[in-house]
């Protein structure tokens, strides 16, 4: 493959990243070709020694999306970064997707528990207050005054679980970004990409 | 004056403090209250409706959760029995009104939003008299219906259950024509018929086994006939979602 064709394919594969970064990458690879030619190698030999431009493009795109997700944290940004990282190979489907599904399930269960407690607490307290006021009777199988306090406690516990989940999401986000960076670096074969 | 919102950490600390205090106080109150004798919330009441010139009975009984047990053996009353509720506040009553010598009986209960949401279990034990014709419409949301009315003069019968089993024994029934309608969402249905009778059963079912003894027919209808020309005629319409249906005749049971 000639230099122009190689760079054209690489430019096409880098369509998902910002123009400035794209230009830098293309300039690096053009320089690589120029240095190779000065060393007496043909453009075909240089392009054969390099990786497939589409693979390089996917790696750079994934790395750029991970950087974007790190700089501007959002669920959508992280989702795009994860999808781009998974797209790097079958290996990533296992090492990225399975932990991601496990984490989402744990977070969903925690949210469900927290939300349920947030709903159950006011219902218990409300029922106990109504029973104490004599509006209803027989709805509780234990002491109504105790149910008032226990209902408040359960509500607080639910809210605490939701707050802790919020913190956990923030921590997991940071860990997730670092994990994706490490993963891309492992696939690329170097720490820097 | 500038008001600043508390940070998440402060909110967390306050919630944690309130939670510990609430659980602590709730636990202490629970311990103190547990020493007191708990009031017995369960309650039951009897009902007796005498004949008093009544010629027919129409009873409409609707129970959300609980069991209904109907038997014969009320000698001096049209209807008698007992209703039991797990909460005295929601103890139902069997009310009745008489119009043109027809007794209209139905359930009546105090209810509120909490009772609608949480519900309460009821147990009805009803004994039927055998002197006058009766039309019965029994409905249970969740629970069993057990009915063995003996020789009570039932002229029409409708049984409905959302979830629960229905047992009906009409082997001792002595009338001429009896339409029966049974609707059940989930649960088993068992009906025992008199041997000397003409029975036709129309069945609309979802999932479950069909156990027939003394019947013939196909999915469109099942029949039992007898040589006796003036034998009672019983028409049964069954609509069931999930569960077994057992249809048996008296002699088949003995075999």
PDB file of N, CA and C in Angstrom, chain A residues 123 126-127 130 134-146 149-150 152-157 159-160 163-164 166-167, chain B residues 8-9 11-16 18-19 21-23 25-27 29-30 33 38 41 87-90 110 112 114-115 117-118:
ATOM      1  N   UNK A 123     -44.908   4.939  54.222  1.00  0.00           N
ATOM      2  CA  UNK A 123     -46.170   4.182  54.317  1.00  0.00           C
ATOM      3  C   UNK A 123     -46.347   3.644  55.739  1.00  0.00           C
ATOM      4  N   UNK A 126     -46.963   6.643  58.053  1.00  0.00           N
ATOM      5  CA  UNK A 126     -48.316   7.156  57.781  1.00  0.00           C
ATOM      6  C   UNK A 126     -49.384   6.254  58.372  1.00  0.00           C
ATOM      7  N   UNK A 127     -49.228   4.947  58.170  1.00  0.00           N
ATOM      8  CA  UNK A 127     -50.193   3.982  58.708  1.00  0.00           C
ATOM      9  C   UNK A 127     -50.229   4.041  60.227  1.00  0.00           C
ATOM     10  N   UNK A 130     -51.985   7.244  61.367  1.00  0.00           N
ATOM     11  CA  UNK A 130     -53.436   7.109  61.192  1.00  0.00           C
ATOM     12  C   UNK A 130     -54.028   6.195  62.261  1.00  0.00           C
ATOM     13  N   UNK A 134     -56.631   7.091  65.359  1.00  0.00           N
ATOM     14  CA  UNK A 134     -57.897   6.350  65.408  1.00  0.00           C
ATOM     15  C   UNK A 134     -58.653   6.346  64.103  1.00  0.00           C
ATOM     16  N   UNK A 135     -57.999   6.788  63.039  1.00  0.00           N
ATOM     17  CA  UNK A 135     -58.680   6.817  61.735  1.00  0.00           C
ATOM     18  C   UNK A 135     -58.790   5.402  61.171  1.00  0.00           C
ATOM     19  N   UNK A 136     -57.763   4.616  61.339  1.00  0.00           N
ATOM     20  CA  UNK A 136     -57.820   3.206  60.930  1.00  0.00           C
ATOM     21  C   UNK A 136     -57.386   2.352  62.115  1.00  0.00           C
ATOM     22  N   UNK A 137     -57.684   1.064  62.035  1.00  0.00           N
ATOM     23  CA  UNK A 137     -57.209   0.173  63.091  1.00  0.00           C
ATOM     24  C   UNK A 137     -56.920  -1.201  62.514  1.00  0.00           C
ATOM     25  N   UNK A 138     -56.010  -1.879  63.172  1.00  0.00           N
ATOM     26  CA  UNK A 138     -55.704  -3.250  62.776  1.00  0.00           C
ATOM     27  C   UNK A 138     -54.782  -3.375  61.588  1.00  0.00           C
ATOM     28  N   UNK A 139     -54.209  -2.262  61.133  1.00  0.00           N
ATOM     29  CA  UNK A 139     -53.328  -2.360  59.963  1.00  0.00           C
ATOM     30  C   UNK A 139     -51.901  -2.752  60.350  1.00  0.00           C
ATOM     31  N   UNK A 140     -51.567  -2.609  61.633  1.00  0.00           N
ATOM     32  CA  UNK A 140     -50.207  -2.953  62.081  1.00  0.00           C
ATOM     33  C   UNK A 140     -50.264  -4.138  63.029  1.00  0.00           C
ATOM     34  N   UNK A 141     -49.260  -4.987  62.924  1.00  0.00           N
ATOM     35  CA  UNK A 141     -49.229  -6.141  63.818  1.00  0.00           C
ATOM     36  C   UNK A 141     -48.286  -5.901  64.996  1.00  0.00           C
ATOM     37  N   UNK A 142     -47.743  -4.685  65.079  1.00  0.00           N
ATOM     38  CA  UNK A 142     -46.949  -4.343  66.253  1.00  0.00           C
ATOM     39  C   UNK A 142     -47.254  -2.898  66.652  1.00  0.00           C
ATOM     40  N   UNK A 143     -46.581  -2.455  67.717  1.00  0.00           N
ATOM     41  CA  UNK A 143     -46.875  -1.159  68.329  1.00  0.00           C
ATOM     42  C   UNK A 143     -46.832   0.002  67.321  1.00  0.00           C
ATOM     43  N   UNK A 144     -47.910   0.824  67.337  1.00  0.00           N
ATOM     44  CA  UNK A 144     -47.979   1.970  66.420  1.00  0.00           C
ATOM     45  C   UNK A 144     -46.916   3.034  66.721  1.00  0.00           C
ATOM     46  N   UNK A 145     -46.685   3.412  68.026  1.00  0.00           N
ATOM     47  CA  UNK A 145     -45.629   4.401  68.291  1.00  0.00           C
ATOM     48  C   UNK A 145     -44.259   3.921  67.798  1.00  0.00           C
ATOM     49  N   UNK A 146     -43.983   2.633  67.993  1.00  0.00           N
ATOM     50  CA  UNK A 146     -42.702   2.094  67.503  1.00  0.00           C
ATOM     51  C   UNK A 146     -42.649   2.166  65.986  1.00  0.00           C
ATOM     52  N   UNK A 149     -41.415   5.557  64.591  1.00  0.00           N
ATOM     53  CA  UNK A 149     -39.951   5.721  64.601  1.00  0.00           C
ATOM     54  C   UNK A 149     -39.287   4.801  63.583  1.00  0.00           C
ATOM     55  N   UNK A 150     -39.742   3.554  63.539  1.00  0.00           N
ATOM     56  CA  UNK A 150     -39.124   2.598  62.616  1.00  0.00           C
ATOM     57  C   UNK A 150     -39.340   3.036  61.161  1.00  0.00           C
ATOM     58  N   UNK A 152     -39.585   6.145  60.114  1.00  0.00           N
ATOM     59  CA  UNK A 152     -38.630   7.244  59.848  1.00  0.00           C
ATOM     60  C   UNK A 152     -37.232   6.660  59.602  1.00  0.00           C
ATOM     61  N   UNK A 153     -36.861   5.691  60.446  1.00  0.00           N
ATOM     62  CA  UNK A 153     -35.553   5.043  60.303  1.00  0.00           C
ATOM     63  C   UNK A 153     -35.399   4.367  58.956  1.00  0.00           C
ATOM     64  N   UNK A 154     -36.454   3.680  58.530  1.00  0.00           N
ATOM     65  CA  UNK A 154     -36.406   2.972  57.239  1.00  0.00           C
ATOM     66  C   UNK A 154     -36.275   3.978  56.087  1.00  0.00           C
ATOM     67  N   UNK A 155     -36.994   5.093  56.197  1.00  0.00           N
ATOM     68  CA  UNK A 155     -36.900   6.133  55.152  1.00  0.00           C
ATOM     69  C   UNK A 155     -35.471   6.670  55.061  1.00  0.00           C
ATOM     70  N   UNK A 156     -34.892   6.966  56.237  1.00  0.00           N
ATOM     71  CA  UNK A 156     -33.512   7.475  56.263  1.00  0.00           C
ATOM     72  C   UNK A 156     -32.554   6.450  55.673  1.00  0.00           C
ATOM     73  N   UNK A 157     -32.763   5.182  56.016  1.00  0.00           N
ATOM     74  CA  UNK A 157     -31.895   4.120  55.487  1.00  0.00           C
ATOM     75  C   UNK A 157     -31.971   4.072  53.962  1.00  0.00           C
ATOM     76  N   UNK A 159     -32.775   6.560  51.947  1.00  0.00           N
ATOM     77  CA  UNK A 159     -32.102   7.744  51.395  1.00  0.00           C
ATOM     78  C   UNK A 159     -30.581   7.596  51.477  1.00  0.00           C
ATOM     79  N   UNK A 160     -30.103   7.013  52.582  1.00  0.00           N
ATOM     80  CA  UNK A 160     -28.660   6.798  52.731  1.00  0.00           C
ATOM     81  C   UNK A 160     -28.139   5.850  51.651  1.00  0.00           C
ATOM     82  N   UNK A 163     -27.891   7.811  48.461  1.00  0.00           N
ATOM     83  CA  UNK A 163     -26.726   8.724  48.459  1.00  0.00           C
ATOM     84  C   UNK A 163     -25.434   7.930  48.263  1.00  0.00           C
ATOM     85  N   UNK A 164     -25.352   6.793  48.971  1.00  0.00           N
ATOM     86  CA  UNK A 164     -24.142   5.962  48.838  1.00  0.00           C
ATOM     87  C   UNK A 164     -24.004   5.436  47.412  1.00  0.00           C
ATOM     88  N   UNK A 166     -24.996   7.007  44.773  1.00  0.00           N
ATOM     89  CA  UNK A 166     -24.514   8.151  43.990  1.00  0.00           C
ATOM     90  C   UNK A 166     -22.992   8.257  44.082  1.00  0.00           C
ATOM     91  N   UNK A 167     -22.474   8.127  45.325  1.00  0.00           N
ATOM     92  CA  UNK A 167     -21.018   8.179  45.508  1.00  0.00           C
ATOM     93  C   UNK A 167     -20.355   7.001  44.803  1.00  0.00           C
TER      94      UNK A 167
ATOM     95  N   UNK B   8     -23.740  17.192  50.342  1.00  0.00           N
ATOM     96  CA  UNK B   8     -24.207  15.798  50.379  1.00  0.00           C
ATOM     97  C   UNK B   8     -23.669  15.092  51.612  1.00  0.00           C
ATOM     98  N   UNK B   9     -22.435  15.417  51.958  1.00  0.00           N
ATOM     99  CA  UNK B   9     -21.824  14.785  53.136  1.00  0.00           C
ATOM    100  C   UNK B   9     -22.582  15.159  54.411  1.00  0.00           C
ATOM    101  N   UNK B  11     -25.751  16.116  54.556  1.00  0.00           N
ATOM    102  CA  UNK B  11     -27.061  15.445  54.490  1.00  0.00           C
ATOM    103  C   UNK B  11     -26.927  13.982  54.919  1.00  0.00           C
ATOM    104  N   UNK B  12     -25.854  13.368  54.439  1.00  0.00           N
ATOM    105  CA  UNK B  12     -25.604  11.962  54.776  1.00  0.00           C
ATOM    106  C   UNK B  12     -25.446  11.798  56.293  1.00  0.00           C
ATOM    107  N   UNK B  13     -24.669  12.680  56.883  1.00  0.00           N
ATOM    108  CA  UNK B  13     -24.441  12.597  58.333  1.00  0.00           C
ATOM    109  C   UNK B  13     -25.742  12.778  59.111  1.00  0.00           C
ATOM    110  N   UNK B  14     -26.534  13.775  58.692  1.00  0.00           N
ATOM    111  CA  UNK B  14     -27.804  14.019  59.383  1.00  0.00           C
ATOM    112  C   UNK B  14     -28.758  12.826  59.241  1.00  0.00           C
ATOM    113  N   UNK B  15     -28.834  12.303  58.032  1.00  0.00           N
ATOM    114  CA  UNK B  15     -29.723  11.147  57.808  1.00  0.00           C
ATOM    115  C   UNK B  15     -29.267   9.953  58.646  1.00  0.00           C
ATOM    116  N   UNK B  16     -27.946   9.770  58.712  1.00  0.00           N
ATOM    117  CA  UNK B  16     -27.409   8.653  59.485  1.00  0.00           C
ATOM    118  C   UNK B  16     -27.772   8.806  60.966  1.00  0.00           C
ATOM    119  N   UNK B  18     -30.289  10.607  62.226  1.00  0.00           N
ATOM    120  CA  UNK B  18     -31.742  10.434  62.402  1.00  0.00           C
ATOM    121  C   UNK B  18     -32.104   8.942  62.346  1.00  0.00           C
ATOM    122  N   UNK B  19     -31.454   8.226  61.430  1.00  0.00           N
ATOM    123  CA  UNK B  19     -31.749   6.795  61.300  1.00  0.00           C
ATOM    124  C   UNK B  19     -31.403   6.043  62.593  1.00  0.00           C
ATOM    125  N   UNK B  21     -31.112   7.242  65.607  1.00  0.00           N
ATOM    126  CA  UNK B  21     -32.032   7.662  66.679  1.00  0.00           C
ATOM    127  C   UNK B  21     -33.405   6.998  66.507  1.00  0.00           C
ATOM    128  N   UNK B  22     -33.894   7.000  65.266  1.00  0.00           N
ATOM    129  CA  UNK B  22     -35.235   6.437  65.005  1.00  0.00           C
ATOM    130  C   UNK B  22     -35.276   4.948  65.298  1.00  0.00           C
ATOM    131  N   UNK B  23     -34.265   4.228  64.802  1.00  0.00           N
ATOM    132  CA  UNK B  23     -34.236   2.784  65.068  1.00  0.00           C
ATOM    133  C   UNK B  23     -34.071   2.514  66.570  1.00  0.00           C
ATOM    134  N   UNK B  25     -34.998   4.532  69.150  1.00  0.00           N
ATOM    135  CA  UNK B  25     -36.252   4.838  69.840  1.00  0.00           C
ATOM    136  C   UNK B  25     -37.330   3.807  69.506  1.00  0.00           C
ATOM    137  N   UNK B  26     -37.409   3.453  68.219  1.00  0.00           N
ATOM    138  CA  UNK B  26     -38.406   2.455  67.789  1.00  0.00           C
ATOM    139  C   UNK B  26     -38.195   1.132  68.492  1.00  0.00           C
ATOM    140  N   UNK B  27     -36.920   0.728  68.608  1.00  0.00           N
ATOM    141  CA  UNK B  27     -36.603  -0.534  69.285  1.00  0.00           C
ATOM    142  C   UNK B  27     -36.978  -0.486  70.759  1.00  0.00           C
ATOM    143  N   UNK B  29     -39.238   1.492  72.209  1.00  0.00           N
ATOM    144  CA  UNK B  29     -40.715   1.496  72.320  1.00  0.00           C
ATOM    145  C   UNK B  29     -41.266   0.095  72.062  1.00  0.00           C
ATOM    146  N   UNK B  30     -40.672  -0.576  71.088  1.00  0.00           N
ATOM    147  CA  UNK B  30     -41.130  -1.932  70.758  1.00  0.00           C
ATOM    148  C   UNK B  30     -40.918  -2.872  71.946  1.00  0.00           C
ATOM    149  N   UNK B  33     -43.469  -1.905  74.663  1.00  0.00           N
ATOM    150  CA  UNK B  33     -44.835  -2.291  74.277  1.00  0.00           C
ATOM    151  C   UNK B  33     -45.007  -3.817  74.247  1.00  0.00           C
ATOM    152  N   UNK B  38     -51.176  -7.910  74.200  1.00  0.00           N
ATOM    153  CA  UNK B  38     -51.723  -7.409  72.947  1.00  0.00           C
ATOM    154  C   UNK B  38     -53.237  -7.606  72.911  1.00  0.00           C
ATOM    155  N   UNK B  41     -57.354  -8.842  68.316  1.00  0.00           N
ATOM    156  CA  UNK B  41     -58.056  -8.113  67.251  1.00  0.00           C
ATOM    157  C   UNK B  41     -59.061  -8.994  66.512  1.00  0.00           C
ATOM    158  N   UNK B  87     -59.521  -8.949  61.997  1.00  0.00           N
ATOM    159  CA  UNK B  87     -59.481  -7.615  62.603  1.00  0.00           C
ATOM    160  C   UNK B  87     -60.907  -7.202  62.956  1.00  0.00           C
ATOM    161  N   UNK B  88     -61.141  -6.920  64.229  1.00  0.00           N
ATOM    162  CA  UNK B  88     -62.513  -6.622  64.668  1.00  0.00           C
ATOM    163  C   UNK B  88     -63.077  -5.379  63.995  1.00  0.00           C
ATOM    164  N   UNK B  89     -62.189  -4.465  63.642  1.00  0.00           N
ATOM    165  CA  UNK B  89     -62.640  -3.218  63.022  1.00  0.00           C
ATOM    166  C   UNK B  89     -63.311  -3.476  61.674  1.00  0.00           C
ATOM    167  N   UNK B  90     -62.886  -4.516  61.020  1.00  0.00           N
ATOM    168  CA  UNK B  90     -63.421  -4.801  59.680  1.00  0.00           C
ATOM    169  C   UNK B  90     -64.304  -6.049  59.659  1.00  0.00           C
ATOM    170  N   UNK B 110     -67.364  -2.615  56.908  1.00  0.00           N
ATOM    171  CA  UNK B 110     -66.709  -1.311  56.949  1.00  0.00           C
ATOM    172  C   UNK B 110     -65.395  -1.430  56.175  1.00  0.00           C
ATOM    173  N   UNK B 112     -62.006   0.950  54.316  1.00  0.00           N
ATOM    174  CA  UNK B 112     -61.338   2.222  54.068  1.00  0.00           C
ATOM    175  C   UNK B 112     -60.144   1.966  53.154  1.00  0.00           C
ATOM    176  N   UNK B 114     -56.978   1.878  53.653  1.00  0.00           N
ATOM    177  CA  UNK B 114     -55.970   0.946  54.150  1.00  0.00           C
ATOM    178  C   UNK B 114     -56.450  -0.492  54.022  1.00  0.00           C
ATOM    179  N   UNK B 115     -57.735  -0.684  54.324  1.00  0.00           N
ATOM    180  CA  UNK B 115     -58.270  -2.043  54.223  1.00  0.00           C
ATOM    181  C   UNK B 115     -58.293  -2.503  52.772  1.00  0.00           C
ATOM    182  N   UNK B 117     -56.141  -1.590  50.576  1.00  0.00           N
ATOM    183  CA  UNK B 117     -54.759  -1.873  50.176  1.00  0.00           C
ATOM    184  C   UNK B 117     -54.223  -3.138  50.829  1.00  0.00           C
ATOM    185  N   UNK B 118     -54.408  -3.247  52.121  1.00  0.00           N
ATOM    186  CA  UNK B 118     -53.795  -4.339  52.870  1.00  0.00           C
ATOM    187  C   UNK B 118     -54.724  -5.554  52.942  1.00  0.00           C
TER     188      UNK B 118
END
